[in-house]
mmCIF file of C-alpha atoms and ligand atoms in Angstrom:
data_model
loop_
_atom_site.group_PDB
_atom_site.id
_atom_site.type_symbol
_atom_site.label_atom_id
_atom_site.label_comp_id
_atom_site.label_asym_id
_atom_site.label_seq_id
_atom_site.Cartn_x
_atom_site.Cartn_y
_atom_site.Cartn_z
ATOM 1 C CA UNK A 146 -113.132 -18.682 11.090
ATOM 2 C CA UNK A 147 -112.133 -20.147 14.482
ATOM 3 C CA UNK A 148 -115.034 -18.881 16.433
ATOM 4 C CA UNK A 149 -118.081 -18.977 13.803
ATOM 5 C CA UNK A 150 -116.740 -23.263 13.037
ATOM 6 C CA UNK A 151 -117.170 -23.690 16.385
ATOM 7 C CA UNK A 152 -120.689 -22.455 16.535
ATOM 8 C CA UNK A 153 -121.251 -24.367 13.292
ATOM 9 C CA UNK A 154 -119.993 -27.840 14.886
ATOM 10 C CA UNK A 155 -121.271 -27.026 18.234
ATOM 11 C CA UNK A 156 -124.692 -26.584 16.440
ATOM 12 C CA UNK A 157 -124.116 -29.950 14.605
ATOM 13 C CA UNK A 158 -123.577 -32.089 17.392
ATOM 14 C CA UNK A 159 -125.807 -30.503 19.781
ATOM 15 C CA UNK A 160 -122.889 -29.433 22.199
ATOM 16 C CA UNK A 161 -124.506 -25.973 23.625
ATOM 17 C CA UNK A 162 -122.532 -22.611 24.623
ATOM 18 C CA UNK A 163 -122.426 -20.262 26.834
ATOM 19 C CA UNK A 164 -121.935 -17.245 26.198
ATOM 20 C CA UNK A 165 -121.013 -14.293 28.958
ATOM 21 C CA UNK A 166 -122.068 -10.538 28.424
ATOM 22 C CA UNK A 167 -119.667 -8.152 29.555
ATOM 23 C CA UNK A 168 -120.908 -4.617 29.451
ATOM 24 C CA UNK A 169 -118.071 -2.482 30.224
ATOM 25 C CA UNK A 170 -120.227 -0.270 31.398
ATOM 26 C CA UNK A 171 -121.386 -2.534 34.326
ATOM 27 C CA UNK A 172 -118.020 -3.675 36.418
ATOM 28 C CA UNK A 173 -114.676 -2.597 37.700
ATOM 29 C CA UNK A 174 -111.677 -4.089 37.021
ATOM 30 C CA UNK A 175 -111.858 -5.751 40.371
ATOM 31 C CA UNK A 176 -115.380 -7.352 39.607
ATOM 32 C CA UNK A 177 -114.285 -8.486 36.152
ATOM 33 C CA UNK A 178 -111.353 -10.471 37.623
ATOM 34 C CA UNK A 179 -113.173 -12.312 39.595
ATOM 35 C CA UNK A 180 -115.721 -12.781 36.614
ATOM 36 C CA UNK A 181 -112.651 -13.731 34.513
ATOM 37 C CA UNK A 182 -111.926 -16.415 37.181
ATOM 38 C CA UNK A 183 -114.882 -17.671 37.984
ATOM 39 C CA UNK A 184 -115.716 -18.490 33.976
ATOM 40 C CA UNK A 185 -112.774 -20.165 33.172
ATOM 41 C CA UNK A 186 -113.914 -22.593 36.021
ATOM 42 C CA UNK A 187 -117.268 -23.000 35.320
ATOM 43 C CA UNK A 188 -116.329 -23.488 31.093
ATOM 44 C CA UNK A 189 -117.969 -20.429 29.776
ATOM 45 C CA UNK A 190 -117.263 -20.794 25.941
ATOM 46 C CA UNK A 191 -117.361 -17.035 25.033
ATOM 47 C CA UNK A 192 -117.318 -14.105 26.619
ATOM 48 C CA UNK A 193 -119.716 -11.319 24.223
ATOM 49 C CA UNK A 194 -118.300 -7.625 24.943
ATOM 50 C CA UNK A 195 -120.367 -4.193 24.183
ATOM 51 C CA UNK A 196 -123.331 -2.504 25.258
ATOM 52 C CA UNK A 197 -125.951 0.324 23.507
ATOM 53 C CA UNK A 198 -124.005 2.877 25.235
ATOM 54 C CA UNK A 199 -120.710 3.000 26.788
ATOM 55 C CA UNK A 200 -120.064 5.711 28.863
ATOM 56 C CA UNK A 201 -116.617 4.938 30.158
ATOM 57 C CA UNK A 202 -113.957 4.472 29.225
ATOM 58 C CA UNK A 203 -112.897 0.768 30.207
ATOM 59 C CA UNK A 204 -112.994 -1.238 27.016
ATOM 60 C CA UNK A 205 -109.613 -1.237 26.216
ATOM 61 C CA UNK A 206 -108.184 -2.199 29.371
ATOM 62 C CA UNK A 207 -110.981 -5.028 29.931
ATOM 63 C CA UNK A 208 -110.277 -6.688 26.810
ATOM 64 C CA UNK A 209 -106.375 -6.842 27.267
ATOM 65 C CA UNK A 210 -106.942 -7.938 30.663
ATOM 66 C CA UNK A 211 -109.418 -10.807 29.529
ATOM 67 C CA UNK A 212 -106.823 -11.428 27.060
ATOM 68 C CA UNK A 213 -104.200 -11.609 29.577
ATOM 69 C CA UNK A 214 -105.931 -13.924 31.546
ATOM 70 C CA UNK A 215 -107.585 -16.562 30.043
ATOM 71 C CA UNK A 216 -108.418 -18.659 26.605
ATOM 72 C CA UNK A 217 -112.228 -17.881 26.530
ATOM 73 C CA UNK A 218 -112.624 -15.635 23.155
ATOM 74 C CA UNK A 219 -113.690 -12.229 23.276
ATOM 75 C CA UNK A 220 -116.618 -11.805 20.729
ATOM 76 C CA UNK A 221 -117.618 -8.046 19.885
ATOM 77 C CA UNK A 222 -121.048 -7.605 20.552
ATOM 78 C CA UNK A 223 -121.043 -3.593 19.110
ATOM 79 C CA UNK A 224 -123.738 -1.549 19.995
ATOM 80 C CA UNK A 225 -122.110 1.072 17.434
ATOM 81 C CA UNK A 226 -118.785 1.178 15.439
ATOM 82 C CA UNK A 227 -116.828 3.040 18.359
ATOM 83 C CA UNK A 228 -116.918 0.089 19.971
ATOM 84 C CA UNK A 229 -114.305 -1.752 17.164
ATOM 85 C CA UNK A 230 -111.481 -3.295 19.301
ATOM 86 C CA UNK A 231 -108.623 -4.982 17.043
ATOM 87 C CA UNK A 232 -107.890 -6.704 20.776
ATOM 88 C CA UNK A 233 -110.447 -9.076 20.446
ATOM 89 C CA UNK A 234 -110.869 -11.921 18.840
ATOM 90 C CA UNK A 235 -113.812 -11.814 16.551
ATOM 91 C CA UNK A 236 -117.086 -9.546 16.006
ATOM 92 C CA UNK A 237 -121.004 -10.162 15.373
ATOM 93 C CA UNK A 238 -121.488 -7.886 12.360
ATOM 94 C CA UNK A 239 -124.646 -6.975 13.329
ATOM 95 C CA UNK A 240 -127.752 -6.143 10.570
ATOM 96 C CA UNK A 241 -130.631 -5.627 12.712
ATOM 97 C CA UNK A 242 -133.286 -7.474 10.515
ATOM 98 C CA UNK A 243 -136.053 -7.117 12.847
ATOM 99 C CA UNK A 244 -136.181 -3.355 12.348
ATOM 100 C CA UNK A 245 -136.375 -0.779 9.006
ATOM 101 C CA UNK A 246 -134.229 1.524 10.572
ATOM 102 C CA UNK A 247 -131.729 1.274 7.408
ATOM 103 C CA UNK A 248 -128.612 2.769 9.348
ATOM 104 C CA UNK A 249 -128.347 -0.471 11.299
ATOM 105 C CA UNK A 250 -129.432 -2.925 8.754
ATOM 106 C CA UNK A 251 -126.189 -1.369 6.183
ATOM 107 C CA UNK A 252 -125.205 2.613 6.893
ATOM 108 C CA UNK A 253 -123.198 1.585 9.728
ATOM 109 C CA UNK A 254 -121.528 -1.179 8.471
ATOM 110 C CA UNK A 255 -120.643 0.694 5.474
ATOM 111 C CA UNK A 256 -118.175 3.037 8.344
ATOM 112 C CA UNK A 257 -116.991 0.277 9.962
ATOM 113 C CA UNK A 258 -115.927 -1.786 6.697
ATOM 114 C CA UNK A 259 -112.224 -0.462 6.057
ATOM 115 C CA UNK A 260 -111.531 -0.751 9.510
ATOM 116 C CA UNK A 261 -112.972 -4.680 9.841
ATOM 117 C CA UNK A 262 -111.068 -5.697 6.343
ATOM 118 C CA UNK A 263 -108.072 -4.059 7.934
ATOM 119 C CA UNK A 264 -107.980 -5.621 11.016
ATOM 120 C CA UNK A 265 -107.644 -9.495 12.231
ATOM 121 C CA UNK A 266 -111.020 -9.937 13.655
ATOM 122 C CA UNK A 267 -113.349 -13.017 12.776
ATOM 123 C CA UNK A 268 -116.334 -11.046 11.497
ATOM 124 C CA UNK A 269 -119.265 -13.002 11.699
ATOM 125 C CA UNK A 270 -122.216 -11.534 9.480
ATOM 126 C CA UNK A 271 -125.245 -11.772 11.914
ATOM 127 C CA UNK A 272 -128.875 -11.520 11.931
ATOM 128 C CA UNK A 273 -129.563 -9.698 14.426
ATOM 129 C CA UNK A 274 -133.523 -9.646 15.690
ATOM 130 C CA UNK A 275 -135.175 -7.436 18.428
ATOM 131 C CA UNK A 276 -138.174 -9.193 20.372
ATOM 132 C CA UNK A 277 -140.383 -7.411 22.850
ATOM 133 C CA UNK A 278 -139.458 -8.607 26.385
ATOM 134 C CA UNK A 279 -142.115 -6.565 27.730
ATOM 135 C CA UNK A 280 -140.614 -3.352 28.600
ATOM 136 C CA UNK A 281 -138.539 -1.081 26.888
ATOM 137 C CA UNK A 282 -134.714 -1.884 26.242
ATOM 138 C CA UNK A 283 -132.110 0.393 25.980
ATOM 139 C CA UNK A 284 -131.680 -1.437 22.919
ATOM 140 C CA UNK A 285 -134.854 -0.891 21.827
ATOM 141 C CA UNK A 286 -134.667 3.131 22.362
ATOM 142 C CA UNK A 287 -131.206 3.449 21.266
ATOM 143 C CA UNK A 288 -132.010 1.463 17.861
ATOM 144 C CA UNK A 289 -135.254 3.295 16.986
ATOM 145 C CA UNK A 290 -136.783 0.310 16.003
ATOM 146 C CA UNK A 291 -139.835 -1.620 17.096
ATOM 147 C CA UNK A 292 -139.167 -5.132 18.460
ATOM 148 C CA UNK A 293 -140.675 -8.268 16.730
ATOM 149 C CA UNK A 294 -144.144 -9.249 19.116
ATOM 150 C CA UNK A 295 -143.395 -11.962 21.013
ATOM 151 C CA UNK A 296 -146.308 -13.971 20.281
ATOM 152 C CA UNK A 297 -145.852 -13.400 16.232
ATOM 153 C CA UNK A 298 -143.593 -16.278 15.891
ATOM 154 C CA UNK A 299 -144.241 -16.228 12.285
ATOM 155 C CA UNK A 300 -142.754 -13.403 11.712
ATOM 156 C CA UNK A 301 -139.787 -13.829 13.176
ATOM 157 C CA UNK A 302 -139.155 -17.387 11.627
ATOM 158 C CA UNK A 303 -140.099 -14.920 7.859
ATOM 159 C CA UNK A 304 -137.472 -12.516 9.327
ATOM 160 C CA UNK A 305 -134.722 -14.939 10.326
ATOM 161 C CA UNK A 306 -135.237 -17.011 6.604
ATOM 162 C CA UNK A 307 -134.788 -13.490 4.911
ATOM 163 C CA UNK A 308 -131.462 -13.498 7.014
ATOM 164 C CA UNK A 309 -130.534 -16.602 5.718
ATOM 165 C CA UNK A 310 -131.360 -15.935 2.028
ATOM 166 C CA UNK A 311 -129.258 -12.955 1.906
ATOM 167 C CA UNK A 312 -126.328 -14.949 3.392
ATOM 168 C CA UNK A 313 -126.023 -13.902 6.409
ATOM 169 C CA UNK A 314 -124.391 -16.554 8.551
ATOM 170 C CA UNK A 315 -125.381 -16.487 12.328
ATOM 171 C CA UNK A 316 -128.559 -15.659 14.495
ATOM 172 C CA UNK A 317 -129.697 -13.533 17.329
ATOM 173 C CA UNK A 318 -132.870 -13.253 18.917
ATOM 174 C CA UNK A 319 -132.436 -10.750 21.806
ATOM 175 C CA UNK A 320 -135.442 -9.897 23.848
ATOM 176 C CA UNK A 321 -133.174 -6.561 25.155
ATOM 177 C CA UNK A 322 -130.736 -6.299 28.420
ATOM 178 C CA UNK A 323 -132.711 -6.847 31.082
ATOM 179 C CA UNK A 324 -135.950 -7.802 29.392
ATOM 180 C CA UNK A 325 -138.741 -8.692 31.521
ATOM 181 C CA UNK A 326 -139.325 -11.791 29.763
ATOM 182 C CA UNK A 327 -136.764 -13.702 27.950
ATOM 183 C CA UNK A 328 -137.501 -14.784 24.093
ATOM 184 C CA UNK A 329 -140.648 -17.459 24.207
ATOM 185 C CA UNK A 330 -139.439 -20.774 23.894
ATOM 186 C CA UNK A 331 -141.923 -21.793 20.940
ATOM 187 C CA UNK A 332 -140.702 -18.670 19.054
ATOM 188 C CA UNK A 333 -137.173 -20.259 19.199
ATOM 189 C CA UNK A 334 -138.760 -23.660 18.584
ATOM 190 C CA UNK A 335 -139.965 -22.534 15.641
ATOM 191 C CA UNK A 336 -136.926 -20.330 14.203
ATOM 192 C CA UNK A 337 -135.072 -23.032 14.648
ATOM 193 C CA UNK A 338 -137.250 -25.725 12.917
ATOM 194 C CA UNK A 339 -137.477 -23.702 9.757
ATOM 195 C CA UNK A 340 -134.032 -22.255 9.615
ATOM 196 C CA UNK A 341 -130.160 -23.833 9.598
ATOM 197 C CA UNK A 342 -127.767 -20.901 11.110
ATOM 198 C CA UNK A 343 -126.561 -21.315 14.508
ATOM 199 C CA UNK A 344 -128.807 -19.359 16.700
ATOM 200 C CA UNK A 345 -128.065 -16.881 19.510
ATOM 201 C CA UNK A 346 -130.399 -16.438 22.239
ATOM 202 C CA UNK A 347 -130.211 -13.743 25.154
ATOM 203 C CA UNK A 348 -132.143 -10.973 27.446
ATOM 204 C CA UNK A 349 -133.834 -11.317 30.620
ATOM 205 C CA UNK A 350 -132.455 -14.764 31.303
ATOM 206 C CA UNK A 351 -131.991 -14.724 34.862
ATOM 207 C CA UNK A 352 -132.364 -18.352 36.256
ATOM 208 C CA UNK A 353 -130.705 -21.732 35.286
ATOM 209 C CA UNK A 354 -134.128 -23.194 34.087
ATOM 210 C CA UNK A 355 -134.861 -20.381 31.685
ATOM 211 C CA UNK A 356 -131.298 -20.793 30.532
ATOM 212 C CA UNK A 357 -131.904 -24.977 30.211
ATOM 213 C CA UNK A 358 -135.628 -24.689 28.444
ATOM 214 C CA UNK A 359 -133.666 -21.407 26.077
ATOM 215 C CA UNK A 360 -131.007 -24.697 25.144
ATOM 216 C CA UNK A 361 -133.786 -27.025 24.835
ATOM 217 C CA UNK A 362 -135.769 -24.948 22.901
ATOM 218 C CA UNK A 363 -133.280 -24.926 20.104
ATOM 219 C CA UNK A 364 -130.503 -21.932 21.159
ATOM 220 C CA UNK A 365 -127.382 -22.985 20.487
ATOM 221 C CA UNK A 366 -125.459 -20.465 22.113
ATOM 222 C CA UNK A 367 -127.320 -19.091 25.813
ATOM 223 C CA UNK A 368 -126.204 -15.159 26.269
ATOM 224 C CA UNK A 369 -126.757 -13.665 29.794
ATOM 225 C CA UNK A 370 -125.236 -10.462 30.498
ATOM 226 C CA UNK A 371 -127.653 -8.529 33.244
ATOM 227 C CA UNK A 372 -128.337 -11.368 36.047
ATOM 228 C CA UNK A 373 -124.415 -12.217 35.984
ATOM 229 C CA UNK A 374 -123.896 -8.220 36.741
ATOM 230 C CA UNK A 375 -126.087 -9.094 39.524
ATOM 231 C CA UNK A 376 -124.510 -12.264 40.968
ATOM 232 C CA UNK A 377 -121.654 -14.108 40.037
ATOM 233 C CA UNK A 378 -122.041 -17.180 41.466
ATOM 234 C CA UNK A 379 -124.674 -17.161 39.049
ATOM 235 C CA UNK A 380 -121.915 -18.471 36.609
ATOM 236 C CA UNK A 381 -121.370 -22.148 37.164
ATOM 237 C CA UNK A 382 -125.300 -22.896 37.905
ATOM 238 C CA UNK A 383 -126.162 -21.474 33.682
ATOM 239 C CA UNK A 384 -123.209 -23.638 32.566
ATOM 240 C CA UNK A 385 -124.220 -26.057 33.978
ATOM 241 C CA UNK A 386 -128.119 -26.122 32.867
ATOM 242 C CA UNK A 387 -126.704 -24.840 29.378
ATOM 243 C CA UNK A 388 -124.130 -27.399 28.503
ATOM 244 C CA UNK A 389 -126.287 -30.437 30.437
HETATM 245 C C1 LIG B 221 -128.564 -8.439 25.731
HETATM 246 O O1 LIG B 221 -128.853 -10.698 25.019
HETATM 247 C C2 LIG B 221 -128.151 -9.873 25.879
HETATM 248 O O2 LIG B 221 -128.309 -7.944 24.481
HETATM 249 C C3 LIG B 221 -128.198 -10.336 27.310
HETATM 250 O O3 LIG B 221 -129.337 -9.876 27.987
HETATM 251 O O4 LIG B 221 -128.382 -8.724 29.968
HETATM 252 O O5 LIG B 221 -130.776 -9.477 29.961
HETATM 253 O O6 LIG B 221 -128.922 -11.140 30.105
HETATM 254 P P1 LIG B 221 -129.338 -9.804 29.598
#
């Protein structure tokens, strides 16, 4: 339980983490060395690894070359079960709570069960909760599910304590890859003032300042994935606002 403590006692003492998205999809080897690099540098704490939809076929070489290279733990963030990789360190078994779509809140899991038991992975049973970012995600498409409203923070702070009552152990509000707007900072506010997992917060987090007020808000572990793709220098300047 290496990686889920250390969201538990970063959440404790207020130290917050960054967290990387690597969509396979999205770089070449060359582009993820230098992401590799430039991570360990800045103090990235994890790098997150999946996408909806991967479409080739790089996963397997990218995590043994993370693995290679550095300390910074690869976390499985699945967008189905083919994207199991005994290579990395841990996984965010994902139940999609925001949706009703009942392959993704246990059908899928069920599949991917034998194999997780099996393996050496830290799963992490996760809450996992679609917000509208104002356009339509691939996530959002790809999950047949409608997002949360973002100005209905009531019902995701019902949502998330359902999560919590039925033991699940970690939390992710995800306003989608890319989202126009990231999640609102009183919906975090209040998730996290009514609720006692560790919570994940990513999508459409492109500047330092959203990535500071996200940490402020209450997010204990920052996710950006898209903006990095984008620029990499990018790096240093949201571990910075996320771990000041
Ligand atoms: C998506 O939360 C992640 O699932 C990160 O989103 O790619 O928009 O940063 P971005």
């Amino acid at each position: 339980m290496q990686i889920y403590s250390s969201l538990v006692q970063g959440a404790q003492e207020g130290n917050k983490r960054f967290a990387v998205l690597i969509d396979p999809d999205k770089y070449s080897m060359e582009q993820l060395k230098k992401l590799i690099n430039i991570s360990q540098k800045a103090g990235v704490d994890f790098f997150f690894f999946g996408g909806s939809l991967l479409t080739r076929d790089q996963q397997d070489l990218f995590i043994k070359l993370i693995k290679k290279s550095c300390d910074i733990p690869v976390v499985l963030f699945p967008g189905n079960h083919f994207q199991i990789n005994i290579k990395a360190d841990g996984i965010l078994f994902l139940s999609l709570i925001s949706g009703r779509n009942p392959e993704l809140l246990i059908g899928k899991h069920v599949v991917a069960a034998p194999y997780l038991k099996a393996s050496k992975l830290e799963v992490i049973p996760t809450g996992y909760m679609l917000i509208d970012g104002g356009n339509r995600t691939t996530v959002g498409y790809m999950s047949n599910t409608d997002p949360i409203p973002a100005e209905k923070s009531e019902i995701a702070v019902c949502t998330a304590l359902a999560g919590e009552l039925l033991g699940l152990r970690l939390l992710y509000l995800d306003a989608g890859s890319g989202a126009s707007n990231p999640i609102p900072l009183n919906m975090i506010k209040q998730v996290k003032k009514y609720t006692t997992m560790p919570l994940v917060i990513g999508g459409g987090i492109r500047t330092p300042s959203q990535a500071s007020g996200a940490s402020k808000a209450g997010a204990d572990v920052v996710v950006v994935g898209n903006a990095i793709e984008q620029d990499l220098k990018l790096v240093p300047k949201l571990s910075e606002a996320i771990h000041s």
